[in-house]
CSV table of C-alpha atoms in Angstrom, one decimal:
chain,number,residue,atom,x,y,z
G,12,UNK,CA,0.0,0.0,0.0
G,13,UNK,CA,1.2,3.5,-0.8
G,14,UNK,CA,2.6,6.0,1.7
G,15,UNK,CA,0.8,9.3,1.7
G,16,UNK,CA,1.8,12.9,2.5
G,17,UNK,CA,-0.5,15.9,2.4
G,18,UNK,CA,0.2,19.6,1.5
G,19,UNK,CA,-2.1,22.1,3.1
G,20,UNK,CA,-1.9,25.9,3.0
G,21,UNK,CA,-2.6,28.9,5.1
G,22,UNK,CA,-4.8,30.3,2.3
G,23,UNK,CA,-5.7,29.9,-1.3
G,24,UNK,CA,-2.7,30.5,-3.7
G,25,UNK,CA,-0.1,29.8,-1.0
G,26,UNK,CA,1.6,27.4,-3.3
G,27,UNK,CA,0.0,24.0,-2.5
G,28,UNK,CA,-0.5,23.0,-6.1
G,29,UNK,CA,3.1,23.7,-7.2
G,30,UNK,CA,4.6,22.2,-4.0
G,31,UNK,CA,2.6,19.0,-4.6
G,32,UNK,CA,3.7,18.9,-8.2
G,33,UNK,CA,7.3,19.4,-7.2
G,34,UNK,CA,7.2,16.6,-4.7
G,35,UNK,CA,5.6,14.4,-7.3
G,36,UNK,CA,8.6,15.1,-9.6
G,37,UNK,CA,11.2,14.6,-6.9
G,38,UNK,CA,9.7,11.2,-5.8
G,39,UNK,CA,9.6,10.2,-9.5
G,40,UNK,CA,13.2,11.1,-9.9
G,41,UNK,CA,14.1,9.1,-6.8
G,42,UNK,CA,12.5,6.0,-8.4
G,43,UNK,CA,9.1,5.8,-6.8
G,44,UNK,CA,5.7,5.4,-8.5
G,45,UNK,CA,3.8,8.5,-7.4
G,46,UNK,CA,0.4,10.0,-8.0
G,47,UNK,CA,-1.3,13.2,-6.9
G,48,UNK,CA,-4.7,13.3,-5.2
G,49,UNK,CA,-7.2,16.1,-4.3
G,50,UNK,CA,-10.5,14.9,-2.9
G,51,UNK,CA,-12.4,18.1,-3.8
G,52,UNK,CA,-11.3,20.8,-6.2
G,53,UNK,CA,-13.1,24.0,-6.9
G,54,UNK,CA,-12.0,25.5,-10.2
G,55,UNK,CA,-13.3,26.7,-13.6
G,56,UNK,CA,-10.3,25.1,-15.3
G,57,UNK,CA,-10.9,21.5,-16.1
G,58,UNK,CA,-9.6,18.7,-18.4
G,59,UNK,CA,-11.1,15.7,-20.2
G,60,UNK,CA,-9.3,12.4,-19.8
G,61,UNK,CA,-8.9,9.7,-22.4
G,62,UNK,CA,-12.1,8.1,-21.0
G,63,UNK,CA,-14.1,11.3,-21.6
G,64,UNK,CA,-14.3,12.2,-17.9
G,65,UNK,CA,-13.8,15.7,-16.4
G,66,UNK,CA,-11.3,16.6,-13.7
G,67,UNK,CA,-9.5,19.6,-12.3
G,68,UNK,CA,-6.4,20.8,-14.2
G,69,UNK,CA,-4.2,21.1,-11.1
G,70,UNK,CA,-4.1,17.3,-10.8
G,71,UNK,CA,-3.5,17.0,-14.5
G,72,UNK,CA,-0.5,19.2,-14.1
G,73,UNK,CA,0.7,17.2,-11.0
G,74,UNK,CA,0.2,13.9,-13.0
G,75,UNK,CA,2.4,15.3,-15.7
G,76,UNK,CA,5.0,16.1,-13.0
G,77,UNK,CA,4.7,12.5,-11.8
G,78,UNK,CA,5.1,11.2,-15.3
G,79,UNK,CA,1.8,9.4,-15.5
G,80,UNK,CA,-1.5,9.8,-17.3
G,81,UNK,CA,-4.2,11.9,-15.5
G,82,UNK,CA,-7.1,10.0,-14.1
G,83,UNK,CA,-10.3,11.1,-12.3
G,84,UNK,CA,-9.2,8.9,-9.4
G,85,UNK,CA,-6.8,11.8,-8.6
G,86,UNK,CA,-9.7,14.3,-8.3
G,87,UNK,CA,-13.0,12.5,-7.5
G,88,UNK,CA,-15.0,15.7,-6.8
G,89,UNK,CA,-14.8,18.8,-8.9
G,90,UNK,CA,-16.9,21.9,-8.2
G,91,UNK,CA,-17.3,24.4,-11.0
G,92,UNK,CA,-18.9,27.7,-9.8
G,93,UNK,CA,-21.9,28.8,-11.9
G,94,UNK,CA,-22.7,31.9,-9.8
G,95,UNK,CA,-21.7,33.4,-6.5
G,96,UNK,CA,-23.7,30.9,-4.4
G,97,UNK,CA,-23.8,27.7,-6.4
G,98,UNK,CA,-21.7,25.2,-8.3
G,99,UNK,CA,-21.9,22.4,-10.8
G,100,UNK,CA,-20.9,19.2,-8.9
G,101,UNK,CA,-18.9,16.7,-10.8
G,102,UNK,CA,-18.3,13.3,-9.2
G,103,UNK,CA,-15.9,10.7,-10.7
G,104,UNK,CA,-15.8,12.8,-13.9
G,105,UNK,CA,-19.6,12.9,-14.4
G,106,UNK,CA,-22.0,15.8,-13.7
G,107,UNK,CA,-24.0,15.0,-10.6
G,108,UNK,CA,-26.0,18.3,-10.7
G,109,UNK,CA,-25.9,21.9,-9.6
G,110,UNK,CA,-26.2,22.8,-5.9
G,111,UNK,CA,-26.1,25.9,-3.8
G,112,UNK,CA,-23.2,26.2,-1.3
G,113,UNK,CA,-25.5,25.4,1.6
G,114,UNK,CA,-27.0,22.3,-0.1
G,115,UNK,CA,-23.6,21.0,-1.0
G,116,UNK,CA,-22.3,21.6,2.5
G,117,UNK,CA,-25.1,19.3,3.9
G,118,UNK,CA,-24.7,16.8,1.1
G,119,UNK,CA,-20.9,16.4,0.7
G,120,UNK,CA,-20.5,13.9,3.6
G,121,UNK,CA,-22.3,11.4,1.4
G,122,UNK,CA,-19.4,11.6,-1.0
G,123,UNK,CA,-16.8,10.2,1.5
G,124,UNK,CA,-17.2,6.6,0.1
G,125,UNK,CA,-16.4,7.9,-3.4
G,126,UNK,CA,-13.3,9.7,-2.0
G,127,UNK,CA,-12.1,6.6,-0.2
G,128,UNK,CA,-12.7,4.4,-3.1
G,129,UNK,CA,-10.7,6.6,-5.5
G,130,UNK,CA,-7.8,6.9,-3.1
G,131,UNK,CA,-7.7,3.1,-2.4
G,132,UNK,CA,-7.5,2.4,-6.2
G,133,UNK,CA,-4.6,4.9,-6.5
G,134,UNK,CA,-2.9,3.2,-3.5
G,135,UNK,CA,-2.8,-0.2,-5.2
G,136,UNK,CA,-0.7,1.1,-8.1
G,137,UNK,CA,1.7,3.6,-6.4
G,138,UNK,CA,4.4,3.8,-3.8
G,139,UNK,CA,3.6,7.4,-2.7
G,140,UNK,CA,0.5,9.6,-3.0
G,141,UNK,CA,0.9,13.4,-2.7
G,142,UNK,CA,-2.4,14.8,-1.4
G,143,UNK,CA,-3.3,18.5,-1.9
G,144,UNK,CA,-5.7,20.3,0.5
G,145,UNK,CA,-7.9,23.3,-0.4
G,146,UNK,CA,-8.0,26.8,0.9
G,147,UNK,CA,-7.0,26.7,4.6
G,148,UNK,CA,-7.6,24.1,7.3
G,149,UNK,CA,-8.3,26.9,9.7
G,150,UNK,CA,-11.6,27.8,8.1
G,151,UNK,CA,-13.3,26.7,11.4
G,152,UNK,CA,-16.8,27.4,10.1
G,153,UNK,CA,-16.2,24.6,7.6
G,154,UNK,CA,-14.6,22.1,10.0
G,155,UNK,CA,-17.8,20.1,10.4
G,156,UNK,CA,-17.9,17.4,7.7
G,157,UNK,CA,-14.5,18.5,6.2
G,158,UNK,CA,-13.5,16.2,3.4
G,159,UNK,CA,-10.6,18.1,1.9
G,160,UNK,CA,-8.2,19.3,4.6
G,161,UNK,CA,-7.8,17.9,8.2
G,162,UNK,CA,-10.8,15.8,7.9
G,163,UNK,CA,-9.3,14.1,4.8
G,164,UNK,CA,-5.9,13.8,6.5
G,165,UNK,CA,-7.5,12.0,9.4
G,166,UNK,CA,-9.5,9.8,7.1
G,167,UNK,CA,-6.4,8.7,5.2
G,168,UNK,CA,-4.0,8.9,8.2
G,169,UNK,CA,-1.7,11.3,6.3
G,170,UNK,CA,1.1,13.5,7.8
G,171,UNK,CA,0.7,17.2,6.8
G,172,UNK,CA,3.1,19.9,5.5
G,173,UNK,CA,1.6,23.4,6.1
G,174,UNK,CA,2.8,26.1,3.6
G,175,UNK,CA,2.5,29.8,4.0
G,176,UNK,CA,3.0,32.6,1.5
G,177,UNK,CA,5.6,35.2,2.7
G,178,UNK,CA,5.1,37.3,-0.5
G,179,UNK,CA,1.7,38.5,0.8
G,180,UNK,CA,3.2,39.4,4.2
G,181,UNK,CA,2.5,38.1,7.7
G,182,UNK,CA,3.8,34.6,7.0
G,183,UNK,CA,4.6,34.0,10.7
G,184,UNK,CA,1.1,35.0,11.7
G,185,UNK,CA,-0.3,32.9,8.9
G,186,UNK,CA,1.4,29.8,10.1
G,187,UNK,CA,1.1,30.3,13.8
G,188,UNK,CA,-2.5,31.5,13.5
G,189,UNK,CA,-3.5,28.5,11.4
G,190,UNK,CA,-1.9,26.0,13.9
G,191,UNK,CA,-3.5,27.8,16.8
G,192,UNK,CA,-7.0,27.6,15.4
G,193,UNK,CA,-6.7,23.8,14.9
G,194,UNK,CA,-7.7,21.2,17.5
G,195,UNK,CA,-5.0,19.4,19.3
G,196,UNK,CA,-5.3,16.2,17.3
G,197,UNK,CA,-5.1,18.2,14.1
G,198,UNK,CA,-2.0,20.1,15.2
G,199,UNK,CA,-0.3,16.8,15.8
G,200,UNK,CA,-0.8,15.8,12.2
G,201,UNK,CA,1.3,18.8,11.0
G,202,UNK,CA,4.9,17.4,10.8
G,203,UNK,CA,6.5,20.4,9.0
G,204,UNK,CA,6.0,24.1,8.2
G,205,UNK,CA,7.1,25.6,4.9
G,206,UNK,CA,7.7,29.3,4.0
G,207,UNK,CA,7.0,29.9,0.4
G,208,UNK,CA,7.8,32.6,-2.2
G,209,UNK,CA,10.7,34.2,-0.2
G,210,UNK,CA,12.9,37.0,-1.7
G,211,UNK,CA,16.1,38.1,-0.1
G,212,UNK,CA,18.6,36.9,2.5
G,213,UNK,CA,17.3,33.8,4.3
G,214,UNK,CA,19.4,34.5,7.4
G,215,UNK,CA,17.2,37.5,8.1
G,216,UNK,CA,14.3,35.0,8.7
G,217,UNK,CA,16.2,32.8,11.1
G,218,UNK,CA,15.2,34.5,14.4
G,219,UNK,CA,11.5,34.4,13.3
G,220,UNK,CA,11.8,30.7,12.4
G,221,UNK,CA,13.3,29.9,15.8
G,222,UNK,CA,10.4,31.6,17.5
G,223,UNK,CA,7.8,30.0,15.3
G,224,UNK,CA,9.2,26.6,16.0
G,225,UNK,CA,9.3,27.3,19.7
G,226,UNK,CA,5.7,28.4,19.8
G,227,UNK,CA,4.2,25.8,17.5
G,228,UNK,CA,6.5,22.9,18.4
G,229,UNK,CA,6.6,22.1,14.7
G,230,UNK,CA,9.9,22.3,12.7
G,231,UNK,CA,10.2,24.5,9.6
G,232,UNK,CA,11.4,22.1,6.9
G,233,UNK,CA,11.9,24.6,4.2
G,234,UNK,CA,12.1,28.2,3.0
G,235,UNK,CA,11.3,28.2,-0.7
G,236,UNK,CA,12.5,31.2,-2.8
G,237,UNK,CA,10.3,32.8,-5.5
G,238,UNK,CA,11.1,30.2,-8.1
G,239,UNK,CA,11.3,31.2,-11.8
G,240,UNK,CA,9.1,28.4,-13.2
G,241,UNK,CA,6.2,28.7,-15.6
G,242,UNK,CA,3.7,26.1,-14.6
G,243,UNK,CA,0.0,26.5,-15.1
G,244,UNK,CA,-2.2,27.4,-12.1
G,245,UNK,CA,-5.9,27.1,-11.7
G,246,UNK,CA,-7.0,29.6,-9.1
G,247,UNK,CA,-9.1,32.5,-10.3
G,248,UNK,CA,-6.7,34.7,-8.4
G,249,UNK,CA,-3.8,33.3,-10.3
G,250,UNK,CA,-1.0,35.8,-10.7
G,251,UNK,CA,-1.1,34.9,-14.4
G,252,UNK,CA,-4.3,36.9,-14.8
G,253,UNK,CA,-2.8,40.0,-13.3
G,254,UNK,CA,0.1,40.3,-15.8
G,255,UNK,CA,0.7,43.3,-17.9
G,256,UNK,CA,2.5,41.0,-20.4
G,257,UNK,CA,4.8,38.0,-20.4
G,258,UNK,CA,8.6,37.8,-20.9
G,259,UNK,CA,9.4,40.4,-23.6
G,260,UNK,CA,6.3,42.3,-22.7
G,261,UNK,CA,6.8,42.4,-18.9
G,262,UNK,CA,8.4,45.8,-19.0
G,263,UNK,CA,5.5,47.1,-21.2
G,264,UNK,CA,3.4,45.6,-23.9
G,265,UNK,CA,4.6,48.2,-26.3
G,266,UNK,CA,8.1,46.5,-26.3
G,267,UNK,CA,6.7,43.2,-27.6
G,268,UNK,CA,6.5,42.4,-31.3
G,269,UNK,CA,3.0,40.9,-30.9
G,270,UNK,CA,0.4,41.9,-28.3
G,271,UNK,CA,-2.5,39.7,-27.4
G,272,UNK,CA,-5.3,40.9,-25.1
G,273,UNK,CA,-7.3,38.2,-23.4
G,274,UNK,CA,-10.7,39.2,-22.1
G,275,UNK,CA,-10.9,38.3,-18.4
G,276,UNK,CA,-14.6,37.3,-18.0
G,277,UNK,CA,-16.0,37.1,-14.5
G,278,UNK,CA,-16.5,33.4,-15.1
G,279,UNK,CA,-13.4,32.8,-17.2
G,280,UNK,CA,-12.5,29.2,-17.6
G,281,UNK,CA,-9.6,27.2,-19.1
G,282,UNK,CA,-7.5,30.2,-19.6
G,283,UNK,CA,-4.6,27.7,-19.5
G,284,UNK,CA,-5.3,27.4,-23.3
G,285,UNK,CA,-3.2,30.6,-23.6
G,286,UNK,CA,-0.1,29.3,-21.8
G,287,UNK,CA,1.7,28.2,-25.0
G,288,UNK,CA,1.4,31.7,-26.4
G,289,UNK,CA,2.6,33.2,-23.2
G,290,UNK,CA,5.8,31.1,-23.4
G,291,UNK,CA,6.9,32.7,-26.7
G,292,UNK,CA,9.6,35.4,-26.6
G,293,UNK,CA,8.4,38.6,-28.2
G,294,UNK,CA,4.7,38.0,-27.4
G,295,UNK,CA,2.9,39.9,-24.7
G,296,UNK,CA,-0.3,38.4,-23.4
G,297,UNK,CA,-2.4,40.7,-21.2
G,298,UNK,CA,-5.6,39.8,-19.3
G,299,UNK,CA,-8.1,42.7,-19.5
G,300,UNK,CA,-11.1,43.2,-17.3
G,301,UNK,CA,-11.9,46.9,-18.1
G,302,UNK,CA,-12.5,48.6,-21.5
G,303,UNK,CA,-10.0,51.4,-20.7
G,304,UNK,CA,-7.2,48.8,-20.5
G,305,UNK,CA,-7.9,47.1,-23.9
G,306,UNK,CA,-5.8,49.4,-26.0
G,307,UNK,CA,-5.2,48.4,-29.6
G,308,UNK,CA,-3.8,44.8,-29.5
G,309,UNK,CA,-2.9,42.7,-32.5
G,310,UNK,CA,-5.3,40.0,-31.4
G,311,UNK,CA,-8.2,39.9,-28.9
G,312,UNK,CA,-8.8,36.4,-27.5
G,313,UNK,CA,-12.2,35.4,-26.0
G,314,UNK,CA,-11.4,32.4,-23.7
G,315,UNK,CA,-13.8,29.9,-22.2
G,316,UNK,CA,-16.6,30.8,-19.8
G,317,UNK,CA,-18.6,28.8,-17.3
G,318,UNK,CA,-21.5,31.2,-17.9
G,319,UNK,CA,-21.4,32.2,-21.6
G,320,UNK,CA,-24.6,34.3,-21.6
G,321,UNK,CA,-23.8,35.9,-18.3
G,322,UNK,CA,-20.3,36.9,-19.4
G,323,UNK,CA,-21.6,38.2,-22.7
G,324,UNK,CA,-24.1,40.4,-20.8
G,325,UNK,CA,-21.1,41.6,-18.7
G,326,UNK,CA,-19.2,42.6,-21.8
G,327,UNK,CA,-22.2,44.6,-23.0
G,328,UNK,CA,-23.0,46.4,-19.7
G,329,UNK,CA,-19.3,47.1,-19.0
G,330,UNK,CA,-18.6,48.6,-22.4
G,331,UNK,CA,-16.1,45.9,-23.3
G,332,UNK,CA,-18.0,44.7,-26.3
G,333,UNK,CA,-18.2,48.2,-27.7
G,334,UNK,CA,-14.4,48.6,-27.2
G,335,UNK,CA,-13.8,45.3,-28.9
G,336,UNK,CA,-15.7,46.5,-32.0
G,337,UNK,CA,-13.7,49.7,-32.1
G,338,UNK,CA,-10.5,47.6,-32.1
G,339,UNK,CA,-11.9,45.4,-34.9
G,340,UNK,CA,-12.6,48.5,-37.1
G,341,UNK,CA,-8.9,49.4,-36.8
G,342,UNK,CA,-7.8,46.0,-37.9
G,343,UNK,CA,-7.4,43.9,-34.7
G,344,UNK,CA,-8.1,40.2,-35.2
G,345,UNK,CA,-10.3,38.2,-32.8
G,346,UNK,CA,-10.3,34.5,-31.8
G,347,UNK,CA,-12.7,32.7,-29.5
G,348,UNK,CA,-12.4,29.4,-27.7
G,349,UNK,CA,-15.4,27.5,-26.4
G,350,UNK,CA,-17.6,30.1,-24.6
G,351,UNK,CA,-15.8,32.9,-26.4
G,352,UNK,CA,-16.6,31.1,-29.7
G,353,UNK,CA,-20.3,30.8,-28.7
G,354,UNK,CA,-20.4,34.6,-27.9
G,355,UNK,CA,-19.1,35.5,-31.3
G,356,UNK,CA,-22.1,33.9,-33.1
G,357,UNK,CA,-25.4,35.5,-34.1
G,358,UNK,CA,-27.7,34.0,-31.4
G,359,UNK,CA,-27.6,32.0,-28.2
G,360,UNK,CA,-30.7,30.2,-27.0
G,361,UNK,CA,-31.2,28.4,-23.7
G,362,UNK,CA,-34.6,26.6,-23.8
G,363,UNK,CA,-33.8,24.2,-21.0
G,364,UNK,CA,-32.6,26.8,-18.5
G,365,UNK,CA,-29.0,25.5,-18.5
G,366,UNK,CA,-27.7,29.1,-18.1
G,367,UNK,CA,-30.8,30.7,-16.8
G,368,UNK,CA,-33.0,30.4,-19.8
G,369,UNK,CA,-34.1,32.7,-22.6
G,370,UNK,CA,-32.4,33.9,-25.8
G,371,UNK,CA,-29.7,36.4,-26.4
G,372,UNK,CA,-28.2,38.2,-29.4
G,373,UNK,CA,-24.6,37.3,-30.0
G,374,UNK,CA,-21.8,39.5,-31.2
G,375,UNK,CA,-22.6,38.7,-34.8
G,376,UNK,CA,-19.0,38.1,-35.8
G,377,UNK,CA,-19.5,34.6,-37.0
G,378,UNK,CA,-22.5,33.0,-38.8
G,379,UNK,CA,-23.3,30.5,-36.1
G,380,UNK,CA,-25.9,30.1,-33.4
G,381,UNK,CA,-25.7,28.1,-30.2
G,382,UNK,CA,-28.5,26.2,-28.5
G,383,UNK,CA,-27.7,25.2,-24.9
G,384,UNK,CA,-28.9,21.9,-23.4
G,385,UNK,CA,-28.2,20.0,-20.2
G,386,UNK,CA,-26.1,17.3,-21.8
G,387,UNK,CA,-22.4,18.2,-21.6
G,388,UNK,CA,-20.0,17.3,-24.5
G,389,UNK,CA,-16.8,15.8,-23.1
G,390,UNK,CA,-14.4,14.2,-25.5
G,391,UNK,CA,-10.7,14.2,-26.5
G,392,UNK,CA,-10.0,15.2,-30.1
G,393,UNK,CA,-7.1,15.4,-32.5
G,394,UNK,CA,-6.7,16.0,-36.2
G,395,UNK,CA,-5.7,18.8,-38.6
G,396,UNK,CA,-7.3,22.1,-39.3
G,397,UNK,CA,-9.1,22.5,-42.6
G,398,UNK,CA,-7.7,24.2,-45.7
G,399,UNK,CA,-8.2,27.9,-45.2
G,400,UNK,CA,-7.8,31.1,-47.2
G,401,UNK,CA,-7.7,34.7,-46.3
G,402,UNK,CA,-6.5,36.1,-43.0
G,403,UNK,CA,-6.3,32.7,-41.3
G,404,UNK,CA,-4.6,30.9,-44.2
G,405,UNK,CA,-1.4,30.3,-42.1
G,406,UNK,CA,-3.4,27.9,-40.0
G,407,UNK,CA,-4.3,25.6,-42.9
G,408,UNK,CA,-3.7,21.9,-42.2
G,409,UNK,CA,-2.1,22.6,-38.8
G,410,UNK,CA,-2.1,19.5,-36.5
G,411,UNK,CA,-3.9,19.8,-33.2
G,412,UNK,CA,-4.7,17.7,-30.2
G,413,UNK,CA,-7.1,18.8,-27.4
G,414,UNK,CA,-10.5,18.3,-26.0
G,415,UNK,CA,-14.1,19.6,-26.0
G,416,UNK,CA,-15.9,20.5,-22.9
G,417,UNK,CA,-19.1,22.5,-23.3
G,418,UNK,CA,-22.8,22.7,-22.9
G,419,UNK,CA,-24.8,23.2,-26.1
G,420,UNK,CA,-24.3,22.7,-29.8
G,421,UNK,CA,-23.2,25.4,-32.3
G,422,UNK,CA,-24.6,25.3,-35.9
G,423,UNK,CA,-23.6,27.2,-39.0
G,424,UNK,CA,-26.2,29.7,-40.2
G,425,UNK,CA,-24.4,31.4,-43.1
G,426,UNK,CA,-21.3,31.4,-45.2
G,427,UNK,CA,-18.0,30.9,-43.5
G,428,UNK,CA,-14.9,28.8,-43.7
G,429,UNK,CA,-14.9,25.7,-41.5
G,430,UNK,CA,-11.9,25.8,-39.2
G,431,UNK,CA,-12.2,22.3,-37.8
G,432,UNK,CA,-14.7,19.5,-37.5
G,433,UNK,CA,-15.3,16.1,-35.8
G,434,UNK,CA,-16.9,13.7,-38.2
G,435,UNK,CA,-19.8,15.9,-39.5
G,436,UNK,CA,-20.0,18.3,-36.5
G,437,UNK,CA,-18.4,21.7,-37.0
G,438,UNK,CA,-15.9,22.6,-34.3
G,439,UNK,CA,-15.0,26.0,-35.4
G,440,UNK,CA,-15.3,28.6,-38.2
G,441,UNK,CA,-13.6,31.7,-39.4
G,442,UNK,CA,-14.8,34.8,-41.4
G,443,UNK,CA,-12.8,37.9,-42.1
G,444,UNK,CA,-10.9,38.9,-39.0
G,445,UNK,CA,-12.8,36.5,-36.7
G,446,UNK,CA,-12.3,32.9,-35.9
G,447,UNK,CA,-13.6,30.6,-33.1
G,448,UNK,CA,-13.4,27.0,-32.1
G,449,UNK,CA,-14.5,24.5,-29.4
G,450,UNK,CA,-11.0,23.0,-29.3
G,451,UNK,CA,-9.3,23.5,-25.9
G,452,UNK,CA,-5.6,23.1,-26.1
G,453,UNK,CA,-5.5,24.1,-29.7
G,454,UNK,CA,-2.3,26.2,-29.2
G,455,UNK,CA,-0.5,23.4,-27.5
G,456,UNK,CA,0.5,22.3,-31.0
G,457,UNK,CA,3.5,24.3,-32.3
G,458,UNK,CA,1.9,24.2,-35.7
G,459,UNK,CA,-1.2,26.1,-34.7
G,460,UNK,CA,0.6,28.5,-32.3
G,461,UNK,CA,3.3,29.3,-34.8
G,462,UNK,CA,0.8,29.7,-37.6
G,463,UNK,CA,-1.2,32.2,-35.6
G,464,UNK,CA,1.9,34.2,-34.6
G,465,UNK,CA,3.2,34.2,-38.2
G,466,UNK,CA,-0.1,35.5,-39.4
G,467,UNK,CA,-0.1,38.3,-36.8
G,468,UNK,CA,3.5,39.3,-37.6
G,469,UNK,CA,2.9,39.4,-41.4
G,470,UNK,CA,-0.2,41.5,-40.9
G,471,UNK,CA,2.0,44.1,-39.1
G,472,UNK,CA,4.7,43.9,-41.8
G,473,UNK,CA,7.1,42.1,-39.4
G,474,UNK,CA,9.4,39.2,-39.9
G,475,UNK,CA,7.9,36.5,-37.7
G,476,UNK,CA,10.8,34.1,-38.0
G,477,UNK,CA,11.8,34.6,-34.4
G,478,UNK,CA,8.2,34.2,-33.1
G,479,UNK,CA,8.4,30.5,-32.7
G,480,UNK,CA,7.6,28.6,-29.5
G,481,UNK,CA,9.3,25.4,-28.5
G,482,UNK,CA,7.4,22.2,-28.3
G,483,UNK,CA,5.1,22.9,-25.4
G,484,UNK,CA,5.4,19.4,-23.9
G,485,UNK,CA,9.2,19.8,-23.9
G,486,UNK,CA,8.8,23.3,-22.4
G,487,UNK,CA,6.6,22.0,-19.6
G,488,UNK,CA,9.0,19.1,-18.9
G,489,UNK,CA,11.8,21.6,-18.4
G,490,UNK,CA,9.7,23.6,-16.0
G,491,UNK,CA,8.9,20.5,-13.9
G,492,UNK,CA,12.7,19.7,-13.8
G,493,UNK,CA,13.4,23.3,-12.7
G,494,UNK,CA,10.7,23.1,-10.0
G,495,UNK,CA,12.1,19.9,-8.6
G,496,UNK,CA,15.6,21.3,-8.5
G,497,UNK,CA,14.5,24.4,-6.7
G,498,UNK,CA,12.6,22.4,-4.1
G,499,UNK,CA,15.4,20.0,-3.5
G,500,UNK,CA,17.7,23.0,-2.7
G,501,UNK,CA,15.1,24.5,-0.4
G,502,UNK,CA,13.4,21.6,1.5
G,503,UNK,CA,14.7,19.2,4.1
G,504,UNK,CA,13.9,16.1,1.9
G,505,UNK,CA,15.3,13.8,4.5
G,506,UNK,CA,12.8,15.1,7.0
G,507,UNK,CA,10.0,14.6,4.5
G,508,UNK,CA,11.1,11.0,3.7
G,509,UNK,CA,11.2,10.4,7.5
G,510,UNK,CA,7.6,11.5,7.7
G,511,UNK,CA,6.7,9.0,5.0
G,512,UNK,CA,8.6,6.2,6.7
G,513,UNK,CA,6.6,6.9,9.9
G,514,UNK,CA,3.2,6.6,8.1
G,515,UNK,CA,1.4,3.4,9.1
G,516,UNK,CA,0.0,1.4,6.2
């Protein structure tokens, strides 16, 4: 049976996901079969497995770090917020239904058998399981029926590493306060404290670390610096969404050869689709949530949305749609993925009340209409884009591999070029400056990413020869290696292995 270790945090975005991924890679490097596990994930970024099942992307990323294929066993419960008080509940990769926060709080204890079953199946095939918590274990109002933090650690008898984020300030208060709010038996489960995202001279921290260890009676097993790794995150508060621009564009988008503005919808989902473009030198990717910040980019990208009609309404009332149309008149191109693609059509209809019901006028950029229904499309897809002419000719025949995950079906209502299709179903179209598709991960292929960037460069009269990304799989592999190296240099791995040896199977 596998040994288990759990990573919990003092708050969301403290670094749990990356720390868990790094431990997965380290254990793999040391010759162990390792798998990630998170009993309950709340995120708008999701992934479709080879079996056509839906899971959170954080565990997909951690599975990549562990060198194994992602499985819904790694994330048996996924919550996808549909509004401020409710979420779609996905169990073992299938939609169970939509529940309010209060209803789910009462119901979730019934899911413990599913959590245990998934974990036990992972146990049979692995030496070590790295478990990730959610939020903070000190959310004492949620202690009752907890299935993701200390409740899960007790259920699976796992030792806990507690990580705090020094970059936000008050890390000693974070760690001490979290420990102090726990019950005695929960405190005893914490075997090590970790300070994350440190900048500067570590020796300055030493007096505080000594006092923290004296007051909590728990050793600090690592101070992790602010690591320079580019690994996808899933939190809605991801630092990625706050960027002015990446790499060449970090000192100002005007310094980049190509500028891409991504509309940051209130219910933005699967924005990890843009990560391959962000990794290219000379390309600035900005996430924009206010019309005044849109500027005049070379490309506007409409990403996925968990509430397409709601986010389209937000674009209208905020003035974002009007600003986008002004950019288009000046020559900006526009590309939509999934929910963004649906918005770009002529009409959206929701006869079954999937998104609240009713009909809505689309942006009118593409001759398609979408009818929502309760059945969700979930499938892996691969192939080549169709032969294209005009502005999107550079994408002709480009190979892609990705997945579909959407409610509703989109149908062609007028004349346009088909971008991609699955059997007889159209997966995307383009017309003039506008293009859209249902294919998540379309830019993971260097052929599609490079084709898009070459197109944008030529349109500006630039030589796009230097705007080529590396193979994105190779790029991610290098990031996992760098993450593991940084953690090995910062963590007391012998102490962590000692925690594992002391776990009772």
